[in-house]
Amino acid sequence: TVYQIYPRSFCDTDGDGTGDLNGIIQNLDHIKGLGFETIWISPFFESPQRDFGYDISDYQSIAAEYGDMETCLKLIEEIHNRDMKVVFDLVMNHTSDQHRWFKESASSSNNPKADWYVWKDGKGKNSSKPPNNWNATIGGSGWHYHEGRGQFYWASFLDFQPDLNYSNPDVKNAMLGVARFWLKHGVDGFRLDIFNSIYEDTAFVNNPASLKIVPSEESPDGFFQKMKYNVNQNESFEFATELRAVVDSFSNPPRFMVGEVFGDVETTKKFCSYNNKPGLHTIFLFQTLSTPFKAKKWRKMVQEFEHNFPSPYVPTYVFSNHDRRRSITPLGNDVRKAKLLALFQFTVRGISFTYYGEELGIEKPILPLKTGKDPLAQRYKSIPQFMVNWTGQSLNRDECRTPMLWDSTENSGFTSGEPWLPVTHNYKTINVQSQSVNSNSLMNFYQQILEFRNTTNALQNGTLEVAEDLSNRKFFAYYRILGNDRFLVIMNFTPRVQSFKVNKGEKVFSTHPSNELLDLQPYEGRVYKLN
Ligand code: GLC
């Protein structure tokens, strides 16, 4: 079970309005108290912060606004002292354009780092046109002209995030060195940022056309282009196995990697295993984010994940993150549904990822694109706001990054200064302090379900079988089995009381603990231990 912290928004201890590493240290007991095993922290390294840390200018130093190396090492130690693990965010694909590597690389075409990035001559008259038609993953040409060097550089994401050139062995070694550096400092693993963009095809031929307009979870194709030559290259799968070898060389304790990749199952699974060699331990399966809250849809999702990622693969279950809207939003801010989602997330077979504040049910505010601090919002600010609201997605990622809500004092205890993003309107009731004294709160429910999972081996290590006879339009049910232990999880997806039959089982957990009836209450989920 992984808890994701977006450090800028977690807790500010120096009053500058942005969170810091001390703020994480001070609140580790909250995460431990909930029962999570692992903490993943979004980047807090030296950076101009144009993409809030996903644009790194020095991988081995800490941005002053977050703290310093000493505090970082203390953070790792304090997490370990609590018997938890810590996963750092490794942005390997690109650096900031303010990284000294890029500055050197851009300074001439014959400096020692000249081909550390992906440089190409332009086409057409005056070589002023991009070298080919490749789009960035967010649309628009990913090629950007650099005056000084008189060439174009490639950027998979935003223009200030130039891609490193992994065809150059020096680059590869430098970045493997960064991984080693943090592993030596005791980090338990990495979340790998846009890992499917690591390599590009070196023939640089044009990508074919596609009818697809918007990229989706299953396919990065979009903006009328098939991303054939710039994502999911064989060299990237191979690189995952090289990275794995480095990570495995730190075996005590064992380490872990999860990749942010996009594409169809057959392709992206190659990141986990390629040419008979192990790669990343697992990858995010973002289909969870677009699967509607319906019994049959969830059943289909689980069946697909089980089919595609049978043991020893482990599926991942993620319902929100720093790029995607809060999970309670598509649930109509209904806490009953949020509890059912948590019951599912912690009883299904897989690694669960919980974004900070989900345990409280922090809501997604509507923050206009025009005034967005997020560079994606700035880039898309000409899109009419009503269209954005209609999609329900967060094109302005500020919406999913609002401060953690600690108590009912001003700014919810997040900062004594001016918070970098607004605190959610209902923080007086939705916060850690008030939910901790309400036995019926979502936060207490997270604590209970995590405790149940942590003490029930079958939920951690058992197999999963869909209970076909109990699953229909109203219910989704599955068994978790380990040796002689058999558990049945059943969830009522309807707003009505529903009756059902269970043979020879003892109810051991419920979203509605006070319900003594056999009938399931609206949105009730239960676990039975079967005899
Ligand atoms: C990933 C991160 C996102 C970041 C982008 C570029 O998608 O999750 O926040 O902006 O990569 O690094």
PDB file of C-alpha atoms in Angstrom, residues 143-250:
ATOM      1  CA  TRP A 143      10.761  20.054 -31.434  1.00  0.00           C
ATOM      2  CA  HIS A 144      11.981  23.421 -30.217  1.00  0.00           C
ATOM      3  CA  TYR A 145      14.452  25.670 -31.937  1.00  0.00           C
ATOM      4  CA  HIS A 146      17.465  26.825 -29.935  1.00  0.00           C
ATOM      5  CA  GLU A 147      18.944  30.066 -31.233  1.00  0.00           C
ATOM      6  CA  GLY A 148      22.367  29.582 -29.687  1.00  0.00           C
ATOM      7  CA  ARG A 149      22.945  26.179 -31.171  1.00  0.00           C
ATOM      8  CA  GLY A 150      21.019  26.790 -34.369  1.00  0.00           C
ATOM      9  CA  GLN A 151      19.283  23.405 -34.074  1.00  0.00           C
ATOM     10  CA  PHE A 152      16.101  21.863 -32.735  1.00  0.00           C
ATOM     11  CA  TYR A 153      15.967  19.838 -29.519  1.00  0.00           C
ATOM     12  CA  TRP A 154      13.362  17.207 -28.733  1.00  0.00           C
ATOM     13  CA  ALA A 155      11.053  17.444 -25.683  1.00  0.00           C
ATOM     14  CA  SER A 156       8.428  14.756 -25.025  1.00  0.00           C
ATOM     15  CA  PHE A 157       6.567  16.976 -22.589  1.00  0.00           C
ATOM     16  CA  LEU A 158       6.909  20.769 -22.247  1.00  0.00           C
ATOM     17  CA  ASP A 159       9.490  22.880 -24.079  1.00  0.00           C
ATOM     18  CA  PHE A 160      11.544  23.593 -20.945  1.00  0.00           C
ATOM     19  CA  GLN A 161      11.954  19.836 -20.325  1.00  0.00           C
ATOM     20  CA  PRO A 162      14.443  18.688 -23.011  1.00  0.00           C
ATOM     21  CA  ASP A 163      14.730  14.908 -23.422  1.00  0.00           C
ATOM     22  CA  LEU A 164      18.054  13.297 -22.554  1.00  0.00           C
ATOM     23  CA  ASN A 165      19.654  11.263 -25.314  1.00  0.00           C
ATOM     24  CA  TYR A 166      19.868   7.700 -24.008  1.00  0.00           C
ATOM     25  CA  SER A 167      21.548   6.494 -27.195  1.00  0.00           C
ATOM     26  CA  ASN A 168      24.616   8.107 -25.719  1.00  0.00           C
ATOM     27  CA  PRO A 169      26.105   5.638 -23.188  1.00  0.00           C
ATOM     28  CA  ASP A 170      27.457   8.508 -21.063  1.00  0.00           C
ATOM     29  CA  VAL A 171      23.924   9.767 -20.481  1.00  0.00           C
ATOM     30  CA  LYS A 172      22.718   6.330 -19.554  1.00  0.00           C
ATOM     31  CA  ASN A 173      25.564   5.884 -17.110  1.00  0.00           C
ATOM     32  CA  ALA A 174      25.050   9.302 -15.580  1.00  0.00           C
ATOM     33  CA  MET A 175      21.397   8.565 -14.925  1.00  0.00           C
ATOM     34  CA  LEU A 176      22.055   5.067 -13.615  1.00  0.00           C
ATOM     35  CA  GLY A 177      24.526   6.846 -11.330  1.00  0.00           C
ATOM     36  CA  VAL A 178      21.703   9.047 -10.046  1.00  0.00           C
ATOM     37  CA  ALA A 179      19.654   5.932  -9.263  1.00  0.00           C
ATOM     38  CA  ARG A 180      22.634   4.382  -7.437  1.00  0.00           C
ATOM     39  CA  PHE A 181      23.200   7.585  -5.480  1.00  0.00           C
ATOM     40  CA  TRP A 182      19.722   7.458  -3.932  1.00  0.00           C
ATOM     41  CA  LEU A 183      19.721   3.706  -3.462  1.00  0.00           C
ATOM     42  CA  LYS A 184      22.970   4.067  -1.516  1.00  0.00           C
ATOM     43  CA  HIS A 185      21.233   6.621   0.659  1.00  0.00           C
ATOM     44  CA  GLY A 186      18.638   4.030   1.557  1.00  0.00           C
ATOM     45  CA  VAL A 187      15.788   4.919  -0.790  1.00  0.00           C
ATOM     46  CA  ASP A 188      13.612   1.828  -1.275  1.00  0.00           C
ATOM     47  CA  GLY A 189      12.803   2.398  -4.902  1.00  0.00           C
ATOM     48  CA  PHE A 190      11.504   4.669  -7.597  1.00  0.00           C
ATOM     49  CA  ARG A 191       8.402   5.834  -9.366  1.00  0.00           C
ATOM     50  CA  LEU A 192       9.594   6.430 -12.925  1.00  0.00           C
ATOM     51  CA  ASP A 193       8.200   9.480 -14.656  1.00  0.00           C
ATOM     52  CA  ILE A 194       6.956   9.136 -18.293  1.00  0.00           C
ATOM     53  CA  PHE A 195       9.195   6.144 -18.674  1.00  0.00           C
ATOM     54  CA  ASN A 196       7.839   5.129 -22.073  1.00  0.00           C
ATOM     55  CA  SER A 197       9.323   8.262 -23.648  1.00  0.00           C
ATOM     56  CA  ILE A 198      12.929   7.428 -22.705  1.00  0.00           C
ATOM     57  CA  TYR A 199      14.104   6.419 -26.214  1.00  0.00           C
ATOM     58  CA  GLU A 200      13.227   7.717 -29.656  1.00  0.00           C
ATOM     59  CA  ASP A 201      13.910   5.958 -32.914  1.00  0.00           C
ATOM     60  CA  THR A 202      17.229   7.224 -34.254  1.00  0.00           C
ATOM     61  CA  ALA A 203      16.164   7.260 -37.931  1.00  0.00           C
ATOM     62  CA  PHE A 204      13.791  10.152 -37.078  1.00  0.00           C
ATOM     63  CA  VAL A 205      11.252   9.257 -39.785  1.00  0.00           C
ATOM     64  CA  ASN A 206       7.808  10.835 -39.600  1.00  0.00           C
ATOM     65  CA  ASN A 207       5.124   9.279 -37.426  1.00  0.00           C
ATOM     66  CA  PRO A 208       2.131   7.875 -39.353  1.00  0.00           C
ATOM     67  CA  ALA A 209      -1.243   9.616 -39.243  1.00  0.00           C
ATOM     68  CA  SER A 210      -4.047   8.497 -36.943  1.00  0.00           C
ATOM     69  CA  LEU A 211      -7.716   9.354 -36.568  1.00  0.00           C
ATOM     70  CA  LYS A 212      -7.345   9.594 -32.827  1.00  0.00           C
ATOM     71  CA  ILE A 213      -7.761  13.085 -31.398  1.00  0.00           C
ATOM     72  CA  VAL A 214      -7.136  12.680 -27.676  1.00  0.00           C
ATOM     73  CA  PRO A 215      -4.580  10.263 -26.173  1.00  0.00           C
ATOM     74  CA  SER A 216      -6.127   7.659 -23.856  1.00  0.00           C
ATOM     75  CA  GLU A 217      -4.989   5.241 -21.150  1.00  0.00           C
ATOM     76  CA  GLU A 218      -4.641   2.426 -23.678  1.00  0.00           C
ATOM     77  CA  SER A 219      -2.867   4.404 -26.333  1.00  0.00           C
ATOM     78  CA  PRO A 220      -0.653   7.484 -26.377  1.00  0.00           C
ATOM     79  CA  ASP A 221      -1.692   8.095 -30.009  1.00  0.00           C
ATOM     80  CA  GLY A 222      -3.558  11.351 -30.418  1.00  0.00           C
ATOM     81  CA  PHE A 223      -3.661  14.755 -32.042  1.00  0.00           C
ATOM     82  CA  PHE A 224      -4.070  12.815 -35.323  1.00  0.00           C
ATOM     83  CA  GLN A 225      -0.758  11.037 -34.965  1.00  0.00           C
ATOM     84  CA  LYS A 226       0.362   7.495 -34.174  1.00  0.00           C
ATOM     85  CA  MET A 227       3.226   7.753 -31.696  1.00  0.00           C
ATOM     86  CA  LYS A 228       5.145   5.053 -33.475  1.00  0.00           C
ATOM     87  CA  TYR A 229       8.715   6.294 -33.292  1.00  0.00           C
ATOM     88  CA  ASN A 230       8.877   8.410 -30.146  1.00  0.00           C
ATOM     89  CA  VAL A 231       7.307   6.258 -27.411  1.00  0.00           C
ATOM     90  CA  ASN A 232       7.452   2.603 -26.283  1.00  0.00           C
ATOM     91  CA  GLN A 233      10.631   1.769 -28.232  1.00  0.00           C
ATOM     92  CA  ASN A 234      12.338  -1.607 -27.791  1.00  0.00           C
ATOM     93  CA  GLU A 235      15.386   0.189 -26.386  1.00  0.00           C
ATOM     94  CA  SER A 236      13.189   1.539 -23.588  1.00  0.00           C
ATOM     95  CA  PHE A 237      12.053  -1.991 -22.634  1.00  0.00           C
ATOM     96  CA  GLU A 238      15.666  -3.091 -22.673  1.00  0.00           C
ATOM     97  CA  PHE A 239      16.639  -0.121 -20.535  1.00  0.00           C
ATOM     98  CA  ALA A 240      14.048  -1.163 -17.926  1.00  0.00           C
ATOM     99  CA  THR A 241      15.945  -4.455 -17.559  1.00  0.00           C
ATOM    100  CA  GLU A 242      19.265  -2.604 -17.169  1.00  0.00           C
ATOM    101  CA  LEU A 243      17.770  -0.373 -14.518  1.00  0.00           C
ATOM    102  CA  ARG A 244      16.378  -3.438 -12.786  1.00  0.00           C
ATOM    103  CA  ALA A 245      19.842  -4.991 -12.661  1.00  0.00           C
ATOM    104  CA  VAL A 246      21.157  -1.844 -10.949  1.00  0.00           C
ATOM    105  CA  VAL A 247      18.267  -1.779  -8.496  1.00  0.00           C
ATOM    106  CA  ASP A 248      18.642  -5.501  -7.765  1.00  0.00           C
ATOM    107  CA  SER A 249      22.303  -5.016  -6.943  1.00  0.00           C
ATOM    108  CA  PHE A 250      20.969  -3.291  -3.817  1.00  0.00           C
TER     109      PHE A 250
END
